[in-house]
Short mmCIF file of C-alpha atoms in Angstrom, two decimals:
data_model
loop_
_atom_site.label_atom_id
_atom_site.label_comp_id
_atom_site.label_asym_id
_atom_site.label_seq_id
_atom_site.Cartn_x
_atom_site.Cartn_y
_atom_site.Cartn_z
CA MET A 1 -50.14 -4.85 0.08
CA ILE A 2 -52.71 -2.49 -1.43
CA VAL A 3 -53.42 -4.94 -4.32
CA GLY A 4 -53.64 -7.79 -1.66
CA VAL A 5 -56.26 -5.64 0.36
CA LEU A 6 -58.32 -4.94 -2.74
CA GLY A 7 -58.29 -8.58 -3.42
CA LEU A 8 -60.18 -9.29 -0.34
CA PHE A 9 -63.17 -7.18 -0.95
CA VAL A 10 -63.32 -6.75 -4.80
CA PRO A 11 -63.60 -9.43 -7.42
CA GLY A 12 -60.42 -11.35 -7.68
CA SER A 13 -60.08 -10.51 -11.34
CA VAL A 14 -59.53 -6.78 -10.60
CA ALA A 15 -56.84 -7.50 -8.09
CA LEU A 16 -54.98 -9.74 -10.57
CA VAL A 17 -55.22 -7.13 -13.28
CA LEU A 18 -53.73 -4.49 -10.99
CA ALA A 19 -50.93 -6.89 -9.86
CA VAL A 20 -50.16 -7.77 -13.63
CA ILE A 21 -50.02 -4.04 -14.25
CA ALA A 22 -47.61 -3.53 -11.37
CA THR A 23 -45.34 -6.16 -12.65
CA LEU A 24 -45.32 -5.12 -16.46
CA GLU A 25 -44.74 -1.36 -15.33
CA GLY A 26 -41.20 -2.40 -14.07
CA ARG A 27 -40.66 -0.03 -11.27
CA TYR A 28 -41.67 -2.50 -8.66
CA ARG A 29 -41.08 -5.66 -10.58
CA GLY A 30 -40.38 -7.90 -7.65
CA ALA A 31 -43.29 -6.58 -5.55
CA GLY A 32 -45.53 -6.83 -8.58
CA LEU A 33 -44.67 -10.51 -8.95
CA LEU A 34 -45.36 -11.12 -5.26
CA LEU A 35 -48.54 -9.36 -5.37
CA ALA A 36 -49.64 -11.26 -8.52
CA GLY A 37 -49.13 -14.47 -6.71
CA ALA A 38 -50.93 -13.34 -3.63
CA ALA A 39 -53.84 -12.13 -5.84
CA VAL A 40 -54.16 -15.76 -7.46
CA VAL A 41 -54.25 -17.25 -4.00
CA VAL A 42 -56.94 -14.81 -2.76
CA VAL A 43 -59.05 -15.38 -5.85
CA ALA A 44 -59.10 -19.05 -5.08
CA LEU A 45 -60.30 -18.43 -1.47
CA PRO A 46 -64.01 -18.47 -0.53
CA ARG A 47 -65.62 -15.08 -0.01
CA HIS A 48 -65.93 -15.60 3.88
CA THR A 49 -62.29 -16.52 4.09
CA ARG A 50 -61.39 -13.32 2.15
CA VAL A 51 -63.50 -11.29 4.62
CA GLN A 52 -61.73 -12.88 7.57
CA LEU A 53 -58.36 -12.18 6.22
CA GLY A 54 -59.42 -8.45 5.63
CA LEU A 55 -60.58 -8.17 9.06
CA VAL A 56 -57.31 -9.49 10.36
CA LEU A 57 -55.30 -7.17 8.20
CA ALA A 58 -57.36 -4.25 9.27
CA VAL A 59 -56.72 -5.03 13.06
CA ALA A 60 -52.97 -5.39 12.28
CA MET A 61 -52.98 -1.98 10.59
CA ILE A 62 -54.91 -0.36 13.41
CA VAL A 63 -52.31 -1.85 15.92
CA ILE A 64 -49.46 -0.62 13.82
CA THR A 65 -50.93 2.87 13.60
CA VAL A 66 -51.63 3.01 17.57
CA THR A 67 -48.09 2.00 18.14
CA ILE A 68 -46.73 4.61 15.96
CA MET A 69 -49.00 7.32 17.50
CA PHE A 70 -48.05 6.11 21.06
CA ARG A 71 -44.19 6.34 20.37
CA PHE A 72 -44.76 9.80 18.86
CA THR A 73 -46.60 11.07 21.97
CA ARG A 74 -44.06 9.70 24.18
CA ALA A 75 -41.14 11.18 22.21
CA PRO A 76 -39.37 14.26 23.68
CA ARG A 77 -40.30 17.60 22.25
CA GLU A 78 -36.92 17.89 20.47
CA VAL A 79 -37.53 14.57 18.72
CA LYS A 80 -41.09 15.58 17.65
CA ALA A 81 -39.69 18.62 15.97
CA ASN A 82 -37.53 16.61 13.77
CA TYR A 83 -40.25 14.14 12.64
CA PRO A 84 -41.41 16.05 9.69
CA ARG A 85 -37.91 16.53 8.44
CA ALA A 86 -37.06 12.81 8.85
CA VAL A 87 -40.20 11.94 6.72
CA TRP A 88 -39.51 14.32 4.07
CA GLN A 89 -35.66 13.35 3.74
CA ARG A 90 -36.87 9.61 3.43
CA ILE A 91 -39.08 10.60 0.50
CA ARG A 92 -36.26 12.49 -1.15
CA TRP A 93 -33.56 9.95 -0.56
CA ARG A 94 -33.50 8.42 -4.00
CA SER A 95 -33.30 11.89 -5.53
CA LEU A 96 -30.52 12.98 -3.16
CA CYS A 97 -28.39 9.84 -3.80
CA ARG A 98 -28.71 10.24 -7.50
CA ASN A 99 -27.61 13.85 -7.61
CA LEU A 100 -24.73 13.17 -5.31
CA ASN A 101 -23.54 10.14 -7.23
CA LEU A 102 -24.33 7.76 -4.45
CA ALA A 103 -26.49 5.81 -6.84
CA TYR A 104 -25.86 4.30 -10.28
CA GLN A 105 -27.37 2.56 -13.14
CA ASP A 106 -27.02 -1.23 -12.70
CA ARG A 107 -25.46 -2.32 -15.97
CA HIS A 108 -25.58 -6.05 -15.13
CA ILE A 109 -29.38 -5.97 -14.79
CA THR A 110 -29.74 -4.04 -17.97
CA ASP A 111 -27.51 -6.49 -19.94
CA LEU A 112 -29.58 -9.27 -18.44
CA ILE A 113 -32.76 -7.97 -19.90
CA ARG A 114 -31.06 -7.55 -23.36
CA HIS A 115 -29.90 -11.09 -23.22
CA ARG A 116 -33.28 -12.63 -22.26
CA ALA A 117 -34.98 -10.29 -24.88
CA GLY A 118 -33.08 -12.10 -27.63
CA SER A 119 -34.72 -11.68 -30.96
CA ARG A 120 -37.52 -9.63 -29.45
CA VAL A 121 -35.10 -6.65 -28.66
CA GLY A 122 -36.75 -4.57 -31.46
CA ARG A 123 -40.15 -5.06 -29.59
CA VAL A 124 -38.97 -4.50 -26.05
CA MET A 125 -36.29 -1.81 -26.53
CA PRO A 126 -38.75 1.01 -25.60
CA THR A 127 -39.32 -0.76 -22.26
CA ILE A 128 -35.54 -1.47 -21.66
CA ARG A 129 -34.82 2.19 -22.37
CA ARG A 130 -37.48 3.30 -19.90
CA ARG A 131 -36.10 0.89 -17.31
CA GLU A 132 -32.69 2.13 -17.85
CA GLY A 133 -33.80 5.69 -17.45
CA ARG A 134 -36.02 5.30 -14.36
CA HIS A 135 -35.94 1.94 -12.80
CA MET A 136 -32.51 0.02 -13.14
CA ILE A 137 -30.98 2.41 -10.57
CA ARG A 138 -29.13 1.02 -7.51
CA VAL A 139 -29.64 3.20 -4.36
CA PRO A 140 -28.29 2.54 -1.00
CA ARG A 141 -31.22 1.39 1.27
CA VAL A 142 -31.99 3.50 4.26
CA ARG A 143 -33.98 3.91 7.47
CA ILE A 144 -34.22 7.42 8.66
CA ARG A 145 -35.36 8.33 12.11
CA ALA A 146 -35.51 11.61 14.16
CA ASP A 147 -33.49 12.24 17.29
CA ALA A 148 -33.25 15.12 19.75
CA HIS A 149 -30.19 16.55 17.76
CA GLY A 150 -31.49 15.93 14.18
CA LEU A 151 -31.61 12.80 11.83
CA VAL A 152 -30.15 9.43 11.87
CA ALA A 153 -29.80 7.41 8.67
CA ARG A 154 -28.90 3.86 8.88
CA VAL A 155 -27.58 3.05 5.43
CA LYS A 156 -26.94 -0.36 3.75
CA THR A 157 -23.91 -0.02 1.35
CA ILE A 158 -23.95 -1.03 -2.32
CA PRO A 159 -20.92 -2.18 -4.36
CA GLY A 160 -18.87 0.88 -5.27
CA VAL A 161 -20.66 3.26 -2.59
CA GLY A 162 -19.36 3.12 0.90
CA ARG A 163 -18.09 5.23 3.73
CA ALA A 164 -15.54 7.01 1.77
CA GLU A 165 -18.26 8.23 -0.75
CA PHE A 166 -20.60 9.27 1.84
CA GLU A 167 -17.77 11.14 3.58
CA ASP A 168 -16.95 12.91 0.45
CA SER A 169 -20.72 14.06 0.07
CA ALA A 170 -21.21 14.98 3.95
CA ALA A 171 -21.24 18.63 3.31
CA HIS A 172 -23.74 18.32 0.38
CA ILE A 173 -26.03 15.95 2.55
CA ALA A 174 -25.72 18.69 5.41
CA ASN A 175 -27.03 21.39 3.05
CA ALA A 176 -29.79 19.15 1.77
CA TRP A 177 -30.92 18.11 5.19
CA ARG A 178 -30.45 21.87 6.58
CA CYS A 179 -28.08 20.51 9.28
CA ALA A 180 -25.08 22.17 10.88
CA ARG A 181 -22.99 19.11 10.13
CA VAL A 182 -23.06 15.47 9.06
CA ALA A 183 -21.00 12.80 10.64
CA VAL A 184 -20.54 9.46 8.88
CA SER A 185 -19.54 6.37 10.93
CA GLN A 186 -19.36 2.59 10.16
CA PRO A 187 -20.52 0.43 12.90
CA ARG A 188 -19.87 -2.67 11.07
CA PRO A 189 -19.07 -3.93 7.50
CA GLY A 190 -21.78 -2.85 5.04
CA ARG A 191 -23.58 -0.65 7.35
CA LEU A 192 -23.10 3.13 7.75
CA ILE A 193 -24.62 5.60 10.18
CA VAL A 194 -25.25 9.10 8.61
CA ARG A 195 -26.01 11.46 11.26
CA GLY A 196 -27.40 14.95 10.45
CA LEU A 197 -26.79 17.31 13.37
CA ARG A 198 -28.97 20.49 13.66
CA THR A 199 -27.69 20.85 17.23
CA ASP A 200 -24.35 19.32 18.09
CA PRO A 201 -24.41 17.36 21.49
CA LEU A 202 -20.74 18.00 21.75
CA THR A 203 -21.45 21.64 22.26
CA VAL A 204 -23.36 21.17 25.56
CA SER A 205 -21.30 22.12 28.55
CA TYR A 206 -19.93 19.15 30.57
CA VAL A 207 -18.48 19.56 33.97
CA MET A 208 -17.07 17.29 36.69
CA ALA A 209 -20.41 16.79 38.38
CA ASP A 210 -21.74 15.47 35.15
CA ALA A 211 -19.27 12.51 35.09
CA PRO A 212 -20.59 8.98 36.24
CA ALA A 213 -20.87 8.63 40.09
CA GLY A 214 -17.49 7.43 41.56
CA THR A 215 -15.39 8.59 38.74
CA TYR A 216 -13.12 10.84 41.00
CA ASP A 217 -14.01 9.53 44.32
CA HIS A 218 -13.48 5.72 43.47
CA PRO A 219 -11.52 5.74 40.25
CA ASP A 220 -10.40 2.99 37.98
CA ILE A 221 -6.75 3.94 37.55
CA THR A 222 -6.10 1.46 34.85
CA HIS A 223 -9.18 2.63 32.91
CA PRO A 224 -9.50 6.31 33.56
CA TYR A 225 -12.58 8.12 32.52
CA LEU A 226 -12.05 10.22 29.36
CA GLY A 227 -15.43 11.76 28.69
CA LEU A 228 -18.69 11.73 26.84
CA ASP A 229 -18.94 10.96 23.03
CA GLU A 230 -21.48 12.32 20.55
CA TRP A 231 -23.75 9.49 21.01
CA GLY A 232 -23.91 10.04 24.81
CA ASN A 233 -21.63 7.11 25.61
CA HIS A 234 -19.13 7.29 28.43
CA ARG A 235 -15.58 6.44 27.10
CA ARG A 236 -12.56 5.36 29.06
CA LEU A 237 -8.85 4.84 28.30
CA SER A 238 -7.69 1.35 28.64
CA LEU A 239 -4.02 1.61 29.93
CA PRO A 240 -2.84 -2.03 30.23
CA GLY A 241 -0.39 -2.62 27.44
CA GLN A 242 -0.08 1.07 26.58
CA THR A 243 3.05 3.24 27.20
CA GLY A 244 2.43 6.44 25.48
CA ILE A 245 -0.35 9.13 25.27
CA VAL A 246 -0.10 12.03 22.75
CA ILE A 247 -2.12 15.17 23.37
CA GLY A 248 -2.21 18.04 20.94
CA GLY A 249 -4.30 20.99 20.20
CA LEU A 250 -4.23 24.74 19.91
CA PRO A 251 -3.82 26.98 23.06
CA GLY A 252 -6.86 27.20 25.23
CA ARG A 253 -8.69 24.24 23.62
CA GLY A 254 -8.98 22.05 26.65
CA LYS A 255 -5.53 20.12 27.16
CA THR A 256 -5.10 21.44 30.86
CA SER A 257 -8.76 20.24 31.56
CA LEU A 258 -7.74 16.68 30.17
CA THR A 259 -4.70 16.30 32.12
CA GLY A 260 -6.26 17.65 35.13
CA SER A 261 -9.04 15.17 34.86
CA LEU A 262 -6.78 12.23 34.46
CA MET A 263 -4.56 13.24 37.40
CA CYS A 264 -7.44 13.89 39.74
CA GLN A 265 -8.66 10.38 38.99
CA TRP A 266 -4.87 8.96 39.58
CA ALA A 267 -3.90 11.05 42.38
CA PRO A 268 -5.84 9.57 45.36
CA SER A 269 -4.13 6.42 44.85
CA PRO A 270 -0.67 5.37 46.11
CA ALA A 271 -0.67 3.03 43.35
CA VAL A 272 0.17 5.83 40.88
CA GLN A 273 3.13 8.23 41.03
CA PHE A 274 4.12 11.33 38.87
CA ALA A 275 7.05 12.86 37.16
CA LEU A 276 6.17 16.37 35.66
CA ALA A 277 7.97 18.49 33.31
CA ASP A 278 6.44 21.91 32.55
CA GLY A 279 7.60 23.03 29.19
CA LYS A 280 5.82 26.41 29.55
CA GLY A 281 7.74 27.28 32.70
CA SER A 282 4.41 28.54 34.27
CA ALA A 283 2.32 27.84 37.41
CA ASP A 284 0.02 25.49 35.69
CA HIS A 285 1.23 22.39 37.67
CA ASP A 286 2.41 24.01 40.85
CA ASP A 287 -0.45 22.48 42.72
CA TRP A 288 0.85 19.12 41.79
CA HIS A 289 4.38 19.40 42.87
CA ALA A 290 3.69 18.25 46.42
CA ARG A 291 2.15 15.14 44.89
CA SER A 292 4.96 14.28 42.37
CA TRP A 293 7.95 12.19 42.75
CA LEU A 294 9.80 14.46 40.39
CA HIS A 295 9.12 17.96 38.79
CA CYS A 296 10.85 20.49 36.86
CA GLY A 297 10.22 23.55 34.58
CA ASP A 298 11.24 24.55 30.99
CA GLU A 299 15.07 24.08 31.50
CA LEU A 300 16.59 21.62 29.18
CA ALA A 301 19.23 20.41 31.67
CA ALA A 302 16.59 19.87 34.46
CA ALA A 303 14.28 17.99 31.95
CA VAL A 304 17.17 15.67 31.04
CA GLU A 305 18.00 15.03 34.71
CA LEU A 306 14.26 14.17 35.27
CA LEU A 307 14.18 11.90 32.36
CA GLU A 308 17.44 10.18 33.37
CA ASP A 309 15.80 9.29 36.71
CA VAL A 310 12.70 7.95 35.23
CA HIS A 311 14.69 6.00 32.67
CA ALA A 312 16.90 4.59 35.49
CA GLU A 313 13.75 3.57 37.31
CA MET A 314 12.57 1.64 34.18
CA ARG A 315 15.85 -0.23 33.94
CA ARG A 316 15.60 -1.24 37.66
CA ARG A 317 12.10 -2.45 36.90
CA LEU A 318 12.87 -4.31 33.80
CA ARG A 319 15.73 -6.26 35.71
CA VAL A 320 13.45 -7.42 38.55
CA VAL A 321 9.93 -7.43 37.12
CA LEU A 322 9.62 -11.12 37.00
CA GLU A 323 11.04 -11.63 40.60
CA VAL A 324 8.94 -9.06 42.34
CA THR A 325 5.57 -9.31 40.45
CA GLY A 326 5.55 -12.96 39.33
CA PHE A 327 4.99 -12.03 35.72
CA ARG A 328 7.16 -10.76 32.75
CA ASN A 329 4.41 -8.18 32.21
CA ALA A 330 3.55 -6.34 35.38
CA TRP A 331 0.03 -5.37 33.89
CA HIS A 332 -1.10 -8.84 34.71
CA ALA A 333 -0.51 -8.09 38.41
CA GLY A 334 -1.51 -4.51 38.00
CA PRO A 335 -0.08 -1.39 39.98
CA THR A 336 0.17 -1.44 43.81
CA ALA A 337 1.58 0.81 46.27
CA ASP A 338 4.80 -1.22 46.22
CA TRP A 339 4.92 -1.32 42.39
CA PRO A 340 3.11 1.94 41.27
CA MET A 341 2.20 2.87 37.84
CA LEU A 342 4.54 5.91 36.88
CA VAL A 343 3.04 8.41 34.78
CA THR A 344 5.53 11.01 33.28
CA LEU A 345 3.97 14.17 31.90
CA LEU A 346 5.88 16.29 29.41
CA ASP A 347 3.73 19.34 29.07
CA GLU A 348 4.49 21.54 26.07
CA CYS A 349 6.89 18.76 25.04
CA GLN A 350 8.08 20.88 22.13
CA GLN A 351 10.32 22.73 24.57
CA TYR A 352 12.28 19.45 25.01
CA LEU A 353 11.75 17.37 21.71
CA ASP A 354 12.01 20.05 19.04
CA VAL A 355 15.79 19.61 18.21
CA ALA A 356 15.54 21.88 15.14
CA SER A 357 14.69 24.88 17.22
CA TYR A 358 18.07 24.67 18.97
CA LYS A 359 20.02 24.41 15.54
CA GLY A 360 23.23 26.63 16.23
CA ASP A 361 23.39 25.98 20.00
CA LYS A 362 25.39 22.77 20.37
CA ASP A 363 24.81 22.29 24.01
CA ALA A 364 21.07 23.08 23.86
CA GLU A 365 20.85 20.68 20.86
CA ALA A 366 22.77 17.84 22.43
CA LEU A 367 20.28 18.24 25.46
CA SER A 368 17.30 18.17 23.23
CA ARG A 369 18.50 15.15 21.44
CA ARG A 370 19.03 13.33 24.71
CA CYS A 371 15.39 14.30 25.69
CA VAL A 372 14.12 12.61 22.46
CA ALA A 373 16.26 9.56 23.04
CA LEU A 374 15.08 8.98 26.64
CA THR A 375 11.47 9.67 25.80
CA ALA A 376 11.65 7.30 22.87
CA GLU A 377 13.03 4.58 25.27
CA LEU A 378 10.48 5.16 27.87
CA ILE A 379 7.69 4.76 25.31
CA ARG A 380 9.12 1.89 23.43
CA LYS A 381 10.32 -0.30 26.57
CA GLY A 382 8.21 0.84 29.38
CA ARG A 383 5.10 -1.27 28.55
CA SER A 384 5.78 -4.26 30.75
CA VAL A 385 6.85 -2.36 33.73
CA LEU A 386 3.75 0.04 34.37
CA MET A 387 5.49 3.20 32.77
CA VAL A 388 3.10 5.58 30.99
CA THR A 389 4.45 8.64 29.22
CA MET A 390 2.17 11.57 28.41
CA LEU A 391 3.26 14.30 25.88
CA ALA A 392 1.22 17.43 25.42
CA THR A 393 1.85 20.05 22.92
CA GLN A 394 0.14 23.03 21.25
CA LYS A 395 2.62 22.83 18.36
CA PRO A 396 1.75 19.36 16.84
CA THR A 397 4.46 19.00 14.07
CA SER A 398 6.75 16.30 13.09
CA ASP A 399 9.59 18.23 14.72
CA SER A 400 7.88 18.76 18.32
CA LEU A 401 6.39 15.14 17.96
CA PRO A 402 9.03 13.01 16.13
CA THR A 403 7.33 10.18 14.32
CA SER A 404 9.42 7.65 16.11
CA ILE A 405 7.76 8.64 19.45
CA ARG A 406 4.16 9.29 18.18
CA ASP A 407 4.03 6.12 16.25
CA ASN A 408 4.85 3.99 19.33
CA ALA A 409 2.33 5.81 21.43
CA GLY A 410 -0.84 3.61 21.57
CA ILE A 411 -3.23 6.58 22.51
CA SER A 412 -3.58 9.88 20.69
CA LEU A 413 -5.77 12.78 21.55
CA CYS A 414 -6.17 15.83 19.53
CA PHE A 415 -8.11 18.97 20.27
CA GLY A 416 -8.99 21.71 17.72
CA VAL A 417 -6.04 22.49 15.19
CA LYS A 418 -5.78 24.72 12.26
CA THR A 419 -4.54 22.19 9.43
CA VAL A 420 -4.99 18.68 8.62
CA ASP A 421 -1.19 18.25 8.70
CA ALA A 422 -1.19 19.27 12.42
CA ALA A 423 -4.08 16.76 13.00
CA ALA A 424 -2.04 14.08 11.21
CA ALA A 425 1.11 14.91 13.45
CA VAL A 426 -1.03 13.91 16.47
CA LEU A 427 -3.44 11.10 15.15
CA GLY A 428 -1.52 9.73 12.31
CA PRO A 429 -2.00 10.04 8.48
CA ASP A 430 -5.36 7.98 8.67
CA ILE A 431 -7.34 11.12 9.89
CA ARG A 432 -6.97 12.60 6.34
CA GLU A 433 -9.55 9.99 5.13
CA TYR A 434 -12.14 10.64 7.85
CA GLY A 435 -13.20 14.23 7.56
CA SER A 436 -16.23 13.75 10.08
CA TYR A 437 -13.78 13.22 12.82
CA SER A 438 -11.05 15.62 11.86
CA PRO A 439 -10.03 17.99 14.67
CA VAL A 440 -9.86 20.91 12.16
CA GLY A 441 -13.58 21.26 12.65
CA LEU A 442 -13.05 21.71 16.40
CA ARG A 443 -11.72 25.31 16.07
CA ASP A 444 -15.10 27.01 17.25
CA ASP A 445 -15.36 28.35 20.81
CA ALA A 446 -18.27 26.07 21.22
CA TYR A 447 -15.96 22.99 20.82
CA VAL A 448 -13.46 23.99 23.50
CA GLY A 449 -12.89 20.71 25.60
CA VAL A 450 -13.81 18.47 22.56
CA LEU A 451 -11.27 16.15 21.04
CA THR A 452 -10.64 13.47 18.42
CA SER A 453 -9.26 10.39 19.97
CA THR A 454 -7.90 7.11 18.40
CA LEU A 455 -10.52 5.26 20.31
CA PRO A 456 -12.63 3.25 17.83
CA THR A 457 -16.17 3.87 16.85
CA GLY A 458 -17.52 0.76 15.34
CA ALA A 459 -15.28 0.04 12.32
CA ASP A 460 -13.83 3.71 12.27
CA PRO A 461 -10.63 4.31 14.16
CA PHE A 462 -11.59 7.70 15.80
CA THR A 463 -14.02 9.01 18.22
CA ARG A 464 -15.05 12.54 19.21
CA ILE A 465 -15.28 13.11 22.85
CA ARG A 466 -16.11 16.04 25.22
CA VAL A 467 -13.95 15.88 28.40
CA PRO A 468 -15.10 17.28 31.75
CA LYS A 469 -14.18 20.92 32.52
CA PHE A 470 -12.36 21.52 35.62
CA THR A 471 -11.82 24.81 37.49
CA GLU A 472 -8.43 25.69 38.90
CA GLU A 473 -9.87 25.56 42.37
CA GLU A 474 -11.12 21.87 41.88
CA ILE A 475 -7.67 20.76 40.59
CA ALA A 476 -5.89 22.57 43.47
CA GLN A 477 -8.16 21.11 46.08
CA ARG A 478 -7.79 17.51 44.88
CA ALA A 479 -3.91 17.91 44.42
CA ARG A 480 -3.62 19.16 48.02
CA ALA A 481 -5.76 16.42 49.27
CA SER A 482 -3.76 13.68 47.62
CA SER A 483 -0.16 14.87 48.52
CA PRO A 484 0.10 12.41 51.34
CA GLN A 485 0.14 9.73 48.63
CA ARG A 486 3.53 10.81 47.13
CA ARG A 487 6.56 8.49 47.66
CA ASP A 488 10.10 8.51 46.64
CA LEU A 489 10.81 5.77 43.89
CA VAL A 490 14.61 6.03 44.00
CA GLY A 491 15.80 2.70 45.31
CA ALA A 492 12.23 1.81 46.10
CA THR A 493 12.21 -1.09 43.57
CA PRO A 494 14.85 -3.70 44.31
#
């Protein structure tokens, strides 16, 4: 562009020489050829035409400059603070990529140069070596902008360098950008978003009042509200066609707030009924007893009895679903007061499902095996009759969450855990390849209430979400207010 501007006001021969130099220098070979062609055209134009084009170009540059300044002045203070960092990191992008092995020498272009050189190889080898050393490097294209929390780089991938390579280099990019962490996501094939977070939006407090209007007063029971992701988007669960929800995480990380948030959305509707099993044997769910069709504590025999009743209800529904709803899949009709969605919650499910922990006690082991069999049946067969089973545990292992159950559950949610193995027990083995989303990084107290879900983010299969925080008083109040919506399901379905 600079050569073109010079060609408007200086003799055309000078502009042409500059363009030829840019072409021969090799670094901007394509741009040099384009500028050379533009210079030739400019030389052929009359002088007054060149002046007019120069004025048009000057006006365009002024408009662009004013637009940039206007956007900068309108930007929030937090965004302005990150502008210098964004500009500097854009300047340093090529160097950063080369040092992190995110760029490479393009051998195909080098070989093409040698082939075209032919017998002149001896004369042009110094140029070829210079290009190999400096100019024949493939670097992912990038656009970097500042936002309120740090930097956002939109990257175009190149062959051999994609999401996995940037994921492996995330810690080094965070160090180079002076950021707390770097998150890598892939919105679509061939495109990445590399986000450097100086302040993490997921650490901002989020309570029930911050949820969208009507979330708890007029809820959508088949698409309950889950929380806010790190891009500020409100995320919901989609229950139609799902039969199982698995929730894992260390104690005190937010599992009670999540289950409380979901139940507060479901409870006001008579089209949802509950069966609760509290594996801790505590008072955490006492407020919901008056709203629940069935409930029990941590006794294995009581849990088996509860699951037997729920299983019998499922069997009854399977026999008459077409006759009563008019569909083989009751989700097409949706839940109603006469055919409610039945949510079965096994809190601290390892109390019931960890068969290995009862080894040596034949009676307890047999009861635990029965719990596993019934739970697996509910998740495997309950989809078409509006049965949703939720499993929550602070001990996410393959023993407390048998893979036969976890793999059939369509929704997995994991709060902070200590190991990748624990994360894989909840979310599946794919989480090992997505370090930016791993719940192992959510153990800090600032991330209490933040989970990794199997809701997709673009082409990535995971999303980090902060769930609304509930107080015990808020949960108790809503549980008491919704208790008249309870109904007995035994014999209610023909």
